[in-house]
Amino acid sequence: MTEDTIKRRARGLDRAFDILDFLKEIGQPLRPNEIASGIGSPKSTVYELVASLLERRILEPVGKDGHVYLGRQLYFLGQAHLRHFDLTREADHALQEIVSQTRETAQMCLLNGRKYTVALMKEGERHFRISSDIGENAPIPWTASGRLLLAHLSDDEIVDLIDHDDFILPNGDRLPLETFLREIRQAGIDGFFSFDSVADTFTHCFAAPVKDPNGVAIATLCIVAPRADAKNNYNDYRRVLIDSANNLARRINE
């Protein structure tokens, strides 16, 4: 295989992942020409890749108008991943324990490239439910977890990672970079971060890091609680969350 062939196949693989990522972000079936416009790739290339992904059941046809969407083969691949991914399996138990001790909604959160995502969630044992869309990407600066997941990076690496517009908060204010970096450094020292959610006006978010053997946060465990309850139970929630994150880290690093 020539070097040009290797590079061409690598570019095709990159574009195939662009197609999958774009469909995930849009959240609905699209025609190949719509996908091509969305990812900025030639239509001929996208049509060829879509055909290949359909053949492998990575994509599936939807309806009779040429729409395609993420296929069931991805589900089976995901299940295979879960069976062998200790973090996900162990985190599910950790989240259930957090809920049983606090009655609040508990989450495991990760970085997804340049964004933040909720990977797992257990809803709280309350009549008033707080929930998030699992797998939906959000700007890192909007999150308590983001302060912990970036703590191992240098200031320059953080600036390079985050899109400039992601510092614009939901209310239209811009989060100063200096404030964000200062909070990251303090969160790294404390092994914990919490704040009133910037995405709504009624919840408070707690986050604690799950670290690998090198001390890098590979995930966070989080509690999302109504602000009044978070204030009244702050120390208990903080203790439960940090203990749970540390226990999870020990189990997956053994």
PDB file of C-alpha atoms in Angstrom:
ATOM      1  CA  MET A   1       0.000   0.000   0.000  1.00  0.00           C
ATOM      2  CA  THR A   2       1.454   3.352  -1.044  1.00  0.00           C
ATOM      3  CA  GLU A   3       1.766   6.346   1.246  1.00  0.00           C
ATOM      4  CA  ASP A   4      -0.789   8.245  -0.863  1.00  0.00           C
ATOM      5  CA  THR A   5      -3.290   5.392  -0.481  1.00  0.00           C
ATOM      6  CA  ILE A   6      -2.794   5.365   3.296  1.00  0.00           C
ATOM      7  CA  LYS A   7      -3.341   9.123   3.500  1.00  0.00           C
ATOM      8  CA  ARG A   8      -6.418   8.948   1.272  1.00  0.00           C
ATOM      9  CA  ARG A   9      -7.976   6.221   3.420  1.00  0.00           C
ATOM     10  CA  ALA A  10      -7.181   8.179   6.580  1.00  0.00           C
ATOM     11  CA  ARG A  11      -8.953  11.236   5.157  1.00  0.00           C
ATOM     12  CA  GLY A  12     -11.923   9.059   4.267  1.00  0.00           C
ATOM     13  CA  LEU A  13     -12.027   7.673   7.799  1.00  0.00           C
ATOM     14  CA  ASP A  14     -11.951  11.189   9.222  1.00  0.00           C
ATOM     15  CA  ARG A  15     -14.886  12.207   7.024  1.00  0.00           C
ATOM     16  CA  ALA A  16     -16.818   9.069   7.968  1.00  0.00           C
ATOM     17  CA  PHE A  17     -16.502  10.037  11.627  1.00  0.00           C
ATOM     18  CA  ASP A  18     -17.514  13.596  10.706  1.00  0.00           C
ATOM     19  CA  ILE A  19     -20.720  12.154   9.236  1.00  0.00           C
ATOM     20  CA  LEU A  20     -21.479  10.167  12.387  1.00  0.00           C
ATOM     21  CA  ASP A  21     -20.702  13.108  14.671  1.00  0.00           C
ATOM     22  CA  PHE A  22     -22.855  15.455  12.592  1.00  0.00           C
ATOM     23  CA  LEU A  23     -25.847  13.120  12.649  1.00  0.00           C
ATOM     24  CA  LYS A  24     -25.458  12.719  16.412  1.00  0.00           C
ATOM     25  CA  GLU A  25     -25.385  16.492  16.908  1.00  0.00           C
ATOM     26  CA  ILE A  26     -28.370  17.148  14.617  1.00  0.00           C
ATOM     27  CA  GLY A  27     -30.344  14.303  16.150  1.00  0.00           C
ATOM     28  CA  GLN A  28     -32.491  13.481  13.132  1.00  0.00           C
ATOM     29  CA  PRO A  29     -32.241  11.680   9.765  1.00  0.00           C
ATOM     30  CA  LEU A  30     -30.783  13.661   6.860  1.00  0.00           C
ATOM     31  CA  ARG A  31     -30.141  13.228   3.158  1.00  0.00           C
ATOM     32  CA  PRO A  32     -26.506  12.784   2.088  1.00  0.00           C
ATOM     33  CA  ASN A  33     -26.483  16.195   0.368  1.00  0.00           C
ATOM     34  CA  GLU A  34     -27.609  17.818   3.638  1.00  0.00           C
ATOM     35  CA  ILE A  35     -24.828  16.018   5.474  1.00  0.00           C
ATOM     36  CA  ALA A  36     -22.309  17.172   2.870  1.00  0.00           C
ATOM     37  CA  SER A  37     -23.380  20.800   3.352  1.00  0.00           C
ATOM     38  CA  GLY A  38     -23.272  20.428   7.121  1.00  0.00           C
ATOM     39  CA  ILE A  39     -19.736  19.033   7.313  1.00  0.00           C
ATOM     40  CA  GLY A  40     -18.331  20.981   4.379  1.00  0.00           C
ATOM     41  CA  SER A  41     -17.342  17.966   2.280  1.00  0.00           C
ATOM     42  CA  PRO A  42     -17.880  17.237  -1.429  1.00  0.00           C
ATOM     43  CA  LYS A  43     -21.233  15.607  -2.146  1.00  0.00           C
ATOM     44  CA  SER A  44     -19.638  12.836  -4.184  1.00  0.00           C
ATOM     45  CA  THR A  45     -17.380  11.896  -1.278  1.00  0.00           C
ATOM     46  CA  VAL A  46     -20.241  11.907   1.222  1.00  0.00           C
ATOM     47  CA  TYR A  47     -22.492   9.810  -1.042  1.00  0.00           C
ATOM     48  CA  GLU A  48     -19.709   7.239  -1.396  1.00  0.00           C
ATOM     49  CA  LEU A  49     -19.061   7.114   2.350  1.00  0.00           C
ATOM     50  CA  VAL A  50     -22.761   6.944   3.202  1.00  0.00           C
ATOM     51  CA  ALA A  51     -23.152   3.970   0.864  1.00  0.00           C
ATOM     52  CA  SER A  52     -20.260   2.202   2.566  1.00  0.00           C
ATOM     53  CA  LEU A  53     -21.639   2.951   6.050  1.00  0.00           C
ATOM     54  CA  LEU A  54     -25.079   1.702   5.005  1.00  0.00           C
ATOM     55  CA  GLU A  55     -23.565  -1.527   3.742  1.00  0.00           C
ATOM     56  CA  ARG A  56     -21.933  -2.076   7.154  1.00  0.00           C
ATOM     57  CA  ARG A  57     -25.133  -1.083   9.027  1.00  0.00           C
ATOM     58  CA  ILE A  58     -23.300   1.810  10.710  1.00  0.00           C
ATOM     59  CA  LEU A  59     -26.003   3.952   9.092  1.00  0.00           C
ATOM     60  CA  GLU A  60     -29.556   2.903   8.283  1.00  0.00           C
ATOM     61  CA  PRO A  61     -32.039   4.231   5.709  1.00  0.00           C
ATOM     62  CA  VAL A  62     -35.038   6.074   7.139  1.00  0.00           C
ATOM     63  CA  GLY A  63     -38.226   6.468   5.098  1.00  0.00           C
ATOM     64  CA  LYS A  64     -38.402   6.554   1.320  1.00  0.00           C
ATOM     65  CA  ASP A  65     -36.779   9.931   0.573  1.00  0.00           C
ATOM     66  CA  GLY A  66     -33.132   8.992   0.941  1.00  0.00           C
ATOM     67  CA  HIS A  67     -32.718   9.989   4.587  1.00  0.00           C
ATOM     68  CA  VAL A  68     -30.168   8.117   6.711  1.00  0.00           C
ATOM     69  CA  TYR A  69     -29.435   7.977  10.424  1.00  0.00           C
ATOM     70  CA  LEU A  70     -27.208   6.213  12.918  1.00  0.00           C
ATOM     71  CA  GLY A  71     -27.584   2.448  12.564  1.00  0.00           C
ATOM     72  CA  ARG A  72     -28.161  -0.352  15.051  1.00  0.00           C
ATOM     73  CA  GLN A  73     -24.650  -1.691  14.516  1.00  0.00           C
ATOM     74  CA  LEU A  74     -23.473   1.259  16.592  1.00  0.00           C
ATOM     75  CA  TYR A  75     -25.684   0.016  19.420  1.00  0.00           C
ATOM     76  CA  PHE A  76     -24.050  -3.410  19.342  1.00  0.00           C
ATOM     77  CA  LEU A  77     -20.596  -1.856  19.235  1.00  0.00           C
ATOM     78  CA  GLY A  78     -21.552   0.297  22.204  1.00  0.00           C
ATOM     79  CA  GLN A  79     -22.753  -2.725  24.155  1.00  0.00           C
ATOM     80  CA  ALA A  80     -19.477  -4.520  23.455  1.00  0.00           C
ATOM     81  CA  HIS A  81     -17.629  -1.456  24.693  1.00  0.00           C
ATOM     82  CA  LEU A  82     -19.678  -1.323  27.898  1.00  0.00           C
ATOM     83  CA  ARG A  83     -19.029  -4.977  28.680  1.00  0.00           C
ATOM     84  CA  HIS A  84     -15.289  -4.313  28.779  1.00  0.00           C
ATOM     85  CA  PHE A  85     -15.162  -0.724  30.017  1.00  0.00           C
ATOM     86  CA  ASP A  86     -14.729  -0.887  33.787  1.00  0.00           C
ATOM     87  CA  LEU A  87     -15.316   2.834  34.311  1.00  0.00           C
ATOM     88  CA  THR A  88     -18.843   2.755  32.911  1.00  0.00           C
ATOM     89  CA  ARG A  89     -19.822  -0.415  34.748  1.00  0.00           C
ATOM     90  CA  GLU A  90     -18.392   0.707  38.069  1.00  0.00           C
ATOM     91  CA  ALA A  91     -19.694   4.266  37.690  1.00  0.00           C
ATOM     92  CA  ASP A  92     -23.242   2.978  37.350  1.00  0.00           C
ATOM     93  CA  HIS A  93     -22.971   1.499  40.856  1.00  0.00           C
ATOM     94  CA  ALA A  94     -21.360   4.683  42.189  1.00  0.00           C
ATOM     95  CA  LEU A  95     -24.171   6.866  40.860  1.00  0.00           C
ATOM     96  CA  GLN A  96     -26.808   4.622  42.409  1.00  0.00           C
ATOM     97  CA  GLU A  97     -25.036   4.880  45.768  1.00  0.00           C
ATOM     98  CA  ILE A  98     -24.925   8.681  45.516  1.00  0.00           C
ATOM     99  CA  VAL A  99     -28.659   8.787  44.803  1.00  0.00           C
ATOM    100  CA  SER A 100     -29.416   6.462  47.729  1.00  0.00           C
ATOM    101  CA  GLN A 101     -27.445   8.700  50.116  1.00  0.00           C
ATOM    102  CA  THR A 102     -28.573  12.113  48.856  1.00  0.00           C
ATOM    103  CA  ARG A 103     -31.819  11.502  46.918  1.00  0.00           C
ATOM    104  CA  GLU A 104     -30.414  13.910  44.303  1.00  0.00           C
ATOM    105  CA  THR A 105     -29.691  13.371  40.599  1.00  0.00           C
ATOM    106  CA  ALA A 106     -26.209  11.953  40.016  1.00  0.00           C
ATOM    107  CA  GLN A 107     -24.169  11.959  36.800  1.00  0.00           C
ATOM    108  CA  MET A 108     -20.871  10.781  35.349  1.00  0.00           C
ATOM    109  CA  CYS A 109     -19.440  13.358  32.956  1.00  0.00           C
ATOM    110  CA  LEU A 110     -16.619  13.277  30.405  1.00  0.00           C
ATOM    111  CA  LEU A 111     -14.857  15.402  27.841  1.00  0.00           C
ATOM    112  CA  ASN A 112     -15.907  14.658  24.283  1.00  0.00           C
ATOM    113  CA  GLY A 113     -13.235  16.298  22.180  1.00  0.00           C
ATOM    114  CA  ARG A 114     -13.628  20.041  22.703  1.00  0.00           C
ATOM    115  CA  LYS A 115     -16.948  19.690  24.532  1.00  0.00           C
ATOM    116  CA  TYR A 116     -18.444  18.289  27.732  1.00  0.00           C
ATOM    117  CA  THR A 117     -21.036  15.537  27.881  1.00  0.00           C
ATOM    118  CA  VAL A 118     -23.100  13.619  30.425  1.00  0.00           C
ATOM    119  CA  ALA A 119     -22.235   9.952  29.881  1.00  0.00           C
ATOM    120  CA  LEU A 120     -24.372   8.332  32.597  1.00  0.00           C
ATOM    121  CA  MET A 121     -27.149   9.547  34.871  1.00  0.00           C
ATOM    122  CA  LYS A 122     -29.345   8.328  37.722  1.00  0.00           C
ATOM    123  CA  GLU A 123     -32.356  10.483  38.478  1.00  0.00           C
ATOM    124  CA  GLY A 124     -32.938  11.576  42.040  1.00  0.00           C
ATOM    125  CA  GLU A 125     -35.544  10.043  44.339  1.00  0.00           C
ATOM    126  CA  ARG A 126     -37.740  13.138  44.391  1.00  0.00           C
ATOM    127  CA  HIS A 127     -41.113  14.102  42.972  1.00  0.00           C
ATOM    128  CA  PHE A 128     -39.288  17.029  41.338  1.00  0.00           C
ATOM    129  CA  ARG A 129     -36.956  15.461  38.768  1.00  0.00           C
ATOM    130  CA  ILE A 130     -33.783  16.959  37.353  1.00  0.00           C
ATOM    131  CA  SER A 131     -32.425  15.315  34.229  1.00  0.00           C
ATOM    132  CA  SER A 132     -30.094  15.927  31.302  1.00  0.00           C
ATOM    133  CA  ASP A 133     -29.839  14.514  27.816  1.00  0.00           C
ATOM    134  CA  ILE A 134     -27.152  11.841  27.925  1.00  0.00           C
ATOM    135  CA  GLY A 135     -24.584  12.298  25.177  1.00  0.00           C
ATOM    136  CA  GLU A 136     -25.535  15.897  24.369  1.00  0.00           C
ATOM    137  CA  ASN A 137     -22.470  18.116  24.022  1.00  0.00           C
ATOM    138  CA  ALA A 138     -22.172  21.363  25.980  1.00  0.00           C
ATOM    139  CA  PRO A 139     -19.500  24.071  26.191  1.00  0.00           C
ATOM    140  CA  ILE A 140     -16.897  23.154  28.813  1.00  0.00           C
ATOM    141  CA  PRO A 141     -16.917  26.589  30.556  1.00  0.00           C
ATOM    142  CA  TRP A 142     -20.628  26.162  31.323  1.00  0.00           C
ATOM    143  CA  THR A 143     -19.929  23.202  33.611  1.00  0.00           C
ATOM    144  CA  ALA A 144     -18.580  22.515  37.079  1.00  0.00           C
ATOM    145  CA  SER A 145     -16.937  19.355  35.754  1.00  0.00           C
ATOM    146  CA  GLY A 146     -15.009  21.305  33.136  1.00  0.00           C
ATOM    147  CA  ARG A 147     -12.900  22.954  35.837  1.00  0.00           C
ATOM    148  CA  LEU A 148     -11.719  19.524  36.995  1.00  0.00           C
ATOM    149  CA  LEU A 149     -11.377  17.770  33.645  1.00  0.00           C
ATOM    150  CA  LEU A 150      -8.955  20.452  32.415  1.00  0.00           C
ATOM    151  CA  ALA A 151      -6.890  20.771  35.591  1.00  0.00           C
ATOM    152  CA  HIS A 152      -3.961  18.742  34.186  1.00  0.00           C
ATOM    153  CA  LEU A 153      -3.567  21.015  31.142  1.00  0.00           C
ATOM    154  CA  SER A 154      -1.452  24.142  30.860  1.00  0.00           C
ATOM    155  CA  ASP A 155      -3.086  27.536  30.346  1.00  0.00           C
ATOM    156  CA  ASP A 156      -2.036  27.523  26.689  1.00  0.00           C
ATOM    157  CA  GLU A 157      -3.456  24.037  26.135  1.00  0.00           C
ATOM    158  CA  ILE A 158      -6.761  25.113  27.660  1.00  0.00           C
ATOM    159  CA  VAL A 159      -6.964  28.198  25.447  1.00  0.00           C
ATOM    160  CA  ASP A 160      -6.220  26.073  22.355  1.00  0.00           C
ATOM    161  CA  LEU A 161      -8.834  23.476  23.312  1.00  0.00           C
ATOM    162  CA  ILE A 162     -11.886  25.639  23.931  1.00  0.00           C
ATOM    163  CA  ASP A 163     -13.742  27.435  21.162  1.00  0.00           C
ATOM    164  CA  HIS A 164     -13.767  31.199  21.624  1.00  0.00           C
ATOM    165  CA  ASP A 165     -17.573  31.389  21.550  1.00  0.00           C
ATOM    166  CA  ASP A 166     -17.910  28.743  24.278  1.00  0.00           C
ATOM    167  CA  PHE A 167     -17.011  31.391  26.856  1.00  0.00           C
ATOM    168  CA  ILE A 168     -20.330  33.104  26.086  1.00  0.00           C
ATOM    169  CA  LEU A 169     -22.713  31.949  28.817  1.00  0.00           C
ATOM    170  CA  PRO A 170     -26.437  31.232  28.253  1.00  0.00           C
ATOM    171  CA  ASN A 171     -27.377  34.683  29.579  1.00  0.00           C
ATOM    172  CA  GLY A 172     -25.146  36.348  26.977  1.00  0.00           C
ATOM    173  CA  ASP A 173     -22.337  37.325  29.349  1.00  0.00           C
ATOM    174  CA  ARG A 174     -18.783  36.314  28.515  1.00  0.00           C
ATOM    175  CA  LEU A 175     -16.886  34.364  31.166  1.00  0.00           C
ATOM    176  CA  PRO A 176     -13.470  36.045  31.541  1.00  0.00           C
ATOM    177  CA  LEU A 177     -10.632  33.693  30.632  1.00  0.00           C
ATOM    178  CA  GLU A 178      -8.699  34.762  33.731  1.00  0.00           C
ATOM    179  CA  THR A 179     -11.626  33.775  35.956  1.00  0.00           C
ATOM    180  CA  PHE A 180     -11.991  30.407  34.247  1.00  0.00           C
ATOM    181  CA  LEU A 181      -8.279  29.597  34.554  1.00  0.00           C
ATOM    182  CA  ARG A 182      -8.231  30.646  38.199  1.00  0.00           C
ATOM    183  CA  GLU A 183     -11.197  28.409  38.962  1.00  0.00           C
ATOM    184  CA  ILE A 184      -9.541  25.486  37.174  1.00  0.00           C
ATOM    185  CA  ARG A 185      -6.357  25.827  39.248  1.00  0.00           C
ATOM    186  CA  GLN A 186      -8.291  26.074  42.512  1.00  0.00           C
ATOM    187  CA  ALA A 187     -10.499  23.129  41.575  1.00  0.00           C
ATOM    188  CA  GLY A 188      -7.382  21.086  40.837  1.00  0.00           C
ATOM    189  CA  ILE A 189      -6.042  21.861  44.308  1.00  0.00           C
ATOM    190  CA  ASP A 190      -9.355  21.210  46.077  1.00  0.00           C
ATOM    191  CA  GLY A 191     -10.315  18.101  44.110  1.00  0.00           C
ATOM    192  CA  PHE A 192     -13.828  19.516  43.962  1.00  0.00           C
ATOM    193  CA  PHE A 193     -15.837  22.295  42.365  1.00  0.00           C
ATOM    194  CA  SER A 194     -19.423  23.496  42.681  1.00  0.00           C
ATOM    195  CA  PHE A 195     -21.455  26.452  41.500  1.00  0.00           C
ATOM    196  CA  ASP A 196     -24.964  27.588  40.679  1.00  0.00           C
ATOM    197  CA  SER A 197     -25.745  26.240  37.231  1.00  0.00           C
ATOM    198  CA  VAL A 198     -25.352  28.742  34.419  1.00  0.00           C
ATOM    199  CA  ALA A 199     -27.819  26.758  32.284  1.00  0.00           C
ATOM    200  CA  ASP A 200     -30.797  27.371  34.569  1.00  0.00           C
ATOM    201  CA  THR A 201     -31.802  29.420  37.604  1.00  0.00           C
ATOM    202  CA  PHE A 202     -32.782  26.678  40.040  1.00  0.00           C
ATOM    203  CA  THR A 203     -29.992  24.073  40.337  1.00  0.00           C
ATOM    204  CA  HIS A 204     -26.568  23.860  41.941  1.00  0.00           C
ATOM    205  CA  CYS A 205     -23.915  21.553  40.467  1.00  0.00           C
ATOM    206  CA  PHE A 206     -21.311  19.638  42.480  1.00  0.00           C
ATOM    207  CA  ALA A 207     -18.411  17.816  40.774  1.00  0.00           C
ATOM    208  CA  ALA A 208     -15.514  15.639  41.946  1.00  0.00           C
ATOM    209  CA  PRO A 209     -12.814  14.072  39.751  1.00  0.00           C
ATOM    210  CA  VAL A 210     -12.251  10.393  39.044  1.00  0.00           C
ATOM    211  CA  LYS A 211      -8.488  10.217  38.510  1.00  0.00           C
ATOM    212  CA  ASP A 212      -6.266   7.712  36.742  1.00  0.00           C
ATOM    213  CA  PRO A 213      -3.005   6.450  38.295  1.00  0.00           C
ATOM    214  CA  ASN A 214      -1.204   9.547  36.966  1.00  0.00           C
ATOM    215  CA  GLY A 215      -3.574  11.890  38.773  1.00  0.00           C
ATOM    216  CA  VAL A 216      -5.414  13.006  35.619  1.00  0.00           C
ATOM    217  CA  ALA A 217      -9.210  13.368  35.836  1.00  0.00           C
ATOM    218  CA  ILE A 218     -10.643  10.948  33.281  1.00  0.00           C
ATOM    219  CA  ALA A 219     -14.236  11.645  34.378  1.00  0.00           C
ATOM    220  CA  THR A 220     -16.227  13.392  37.073  1.00  0.00           C
ATOM    221  CA  LEU A 221     -19.058  12.346  39.323  1.00  0.00           C
ATOM    222  CA  CYS A 222     -21.663  15.056  39.809  1.00  0.00           C
ATOM    223  CA  ILE A 223     -24.686  15.916  41.885  1.00  0.00           C
ATOM    224  CA  VAL A 224     -27.307  18.267  40.456  1.00  0.00           C
ATOM    225  CA  ALA A 225     -29.644  19.549  43.170  1.00  0.00           C
ATOM    226  CA  PRO A 226     -32.162  22.330  43.717  1.00  0.00           C
ATOM    227  CA  ARG A 227     -30.301  25.351  45.028  1.00  0.00           C
ATOM    228  CA  ALA A 228     -32.090  25.439  48.379  1.00  0.00           C
ATOM    229  CA  ASP A 229     -31.349  21.782  49.071  1.00  0.00           C
ATOM    230  CA  ALA A 230     -27.767  22.187  47.897  1.00  0.00           C
ATOM    231  CA  LYS A 231     -27.272  25.034  50.359  1.00  0.00           C
ATOM    232  CA  ASN A 232     -28.844  23.154  53.267  1.00  0.00           C
ATOM    233  CA  ASN A 233     -26.926  19.914  52.612  1.00  0.00           C
ATOM    234  CA  TYR A 234     -23.751  21.333  51.071  1.00  0.00           C
ATOM    235  CA  ASN A 235     -21.198  19.635  53.344  1.00  0.00           C
ATOM    236  CA  ASP A 236     -22.933  16.245  53.218  1.00  0.00           C
ATOM    237  CA  TYR A 237     -23.266  16.320  49.429  1.00  0.00           C
ATOM    238  CA  ARG A 238     -19.632  17.370  49.055  1.00  0.00           C
ATOM    239  CA  ARG A 239     -18.449  14.535  51.311  1.00  0.00           C
ATOM    240  CA  VAL A 240     -20.569  11.887  49.597  1.00  0.00           C
ATOM    241  CA  LEU A 241     -19.429  12.981  46.142  1.00  0.00           C
ATOM    242  CA  ILE A 242     -15.714  13.120  46.926  1.00  0.00           C
ATOM    243  CA  ASP A 243     -15.813   9.765  48.707  1.00  0.00           C
ATOM    244  CA  SER A 244     -17.689   8.183  45.805  1.00  0.00           C
ATOM    245  CA  ALA A 245     -15.256   9.574  43.209  1.00  0.00           C
ATOM    246  CA  ASN A 246     -12.233   8.407  45.187  1.00  0.00           C
ATOM    247  CA  ASN A 247     -13.723   4.951  45.717  1.00  0.00           C
ATOM    248  CA  LEU A 248     -14.525   4.667  42.013  1.00  0.00           C
ATOM    249  CA  ALA A 249     -10.979   5.671  41.100  1.00  0.00           C
ATOM    250  CA  ARG A 250      -9.566   2.986  43.417  1.00  0.00           C
ATOM    251  CA  ARG A 251     -11.766   0.279  41.896  1.00  0.00           C
ATOM    252  CA  ILE A 252     -10.939   1.026  38.281  1.00  0.00           C
ATOM    253  CA  ASN A 253      -7.217   1.563  38.956  1.00  0.00           C
ATOM    254  CA  GLU A 254      -6.673  -1.684  40.862  1.00  0.00           C
TER     255      GLU A 254
END
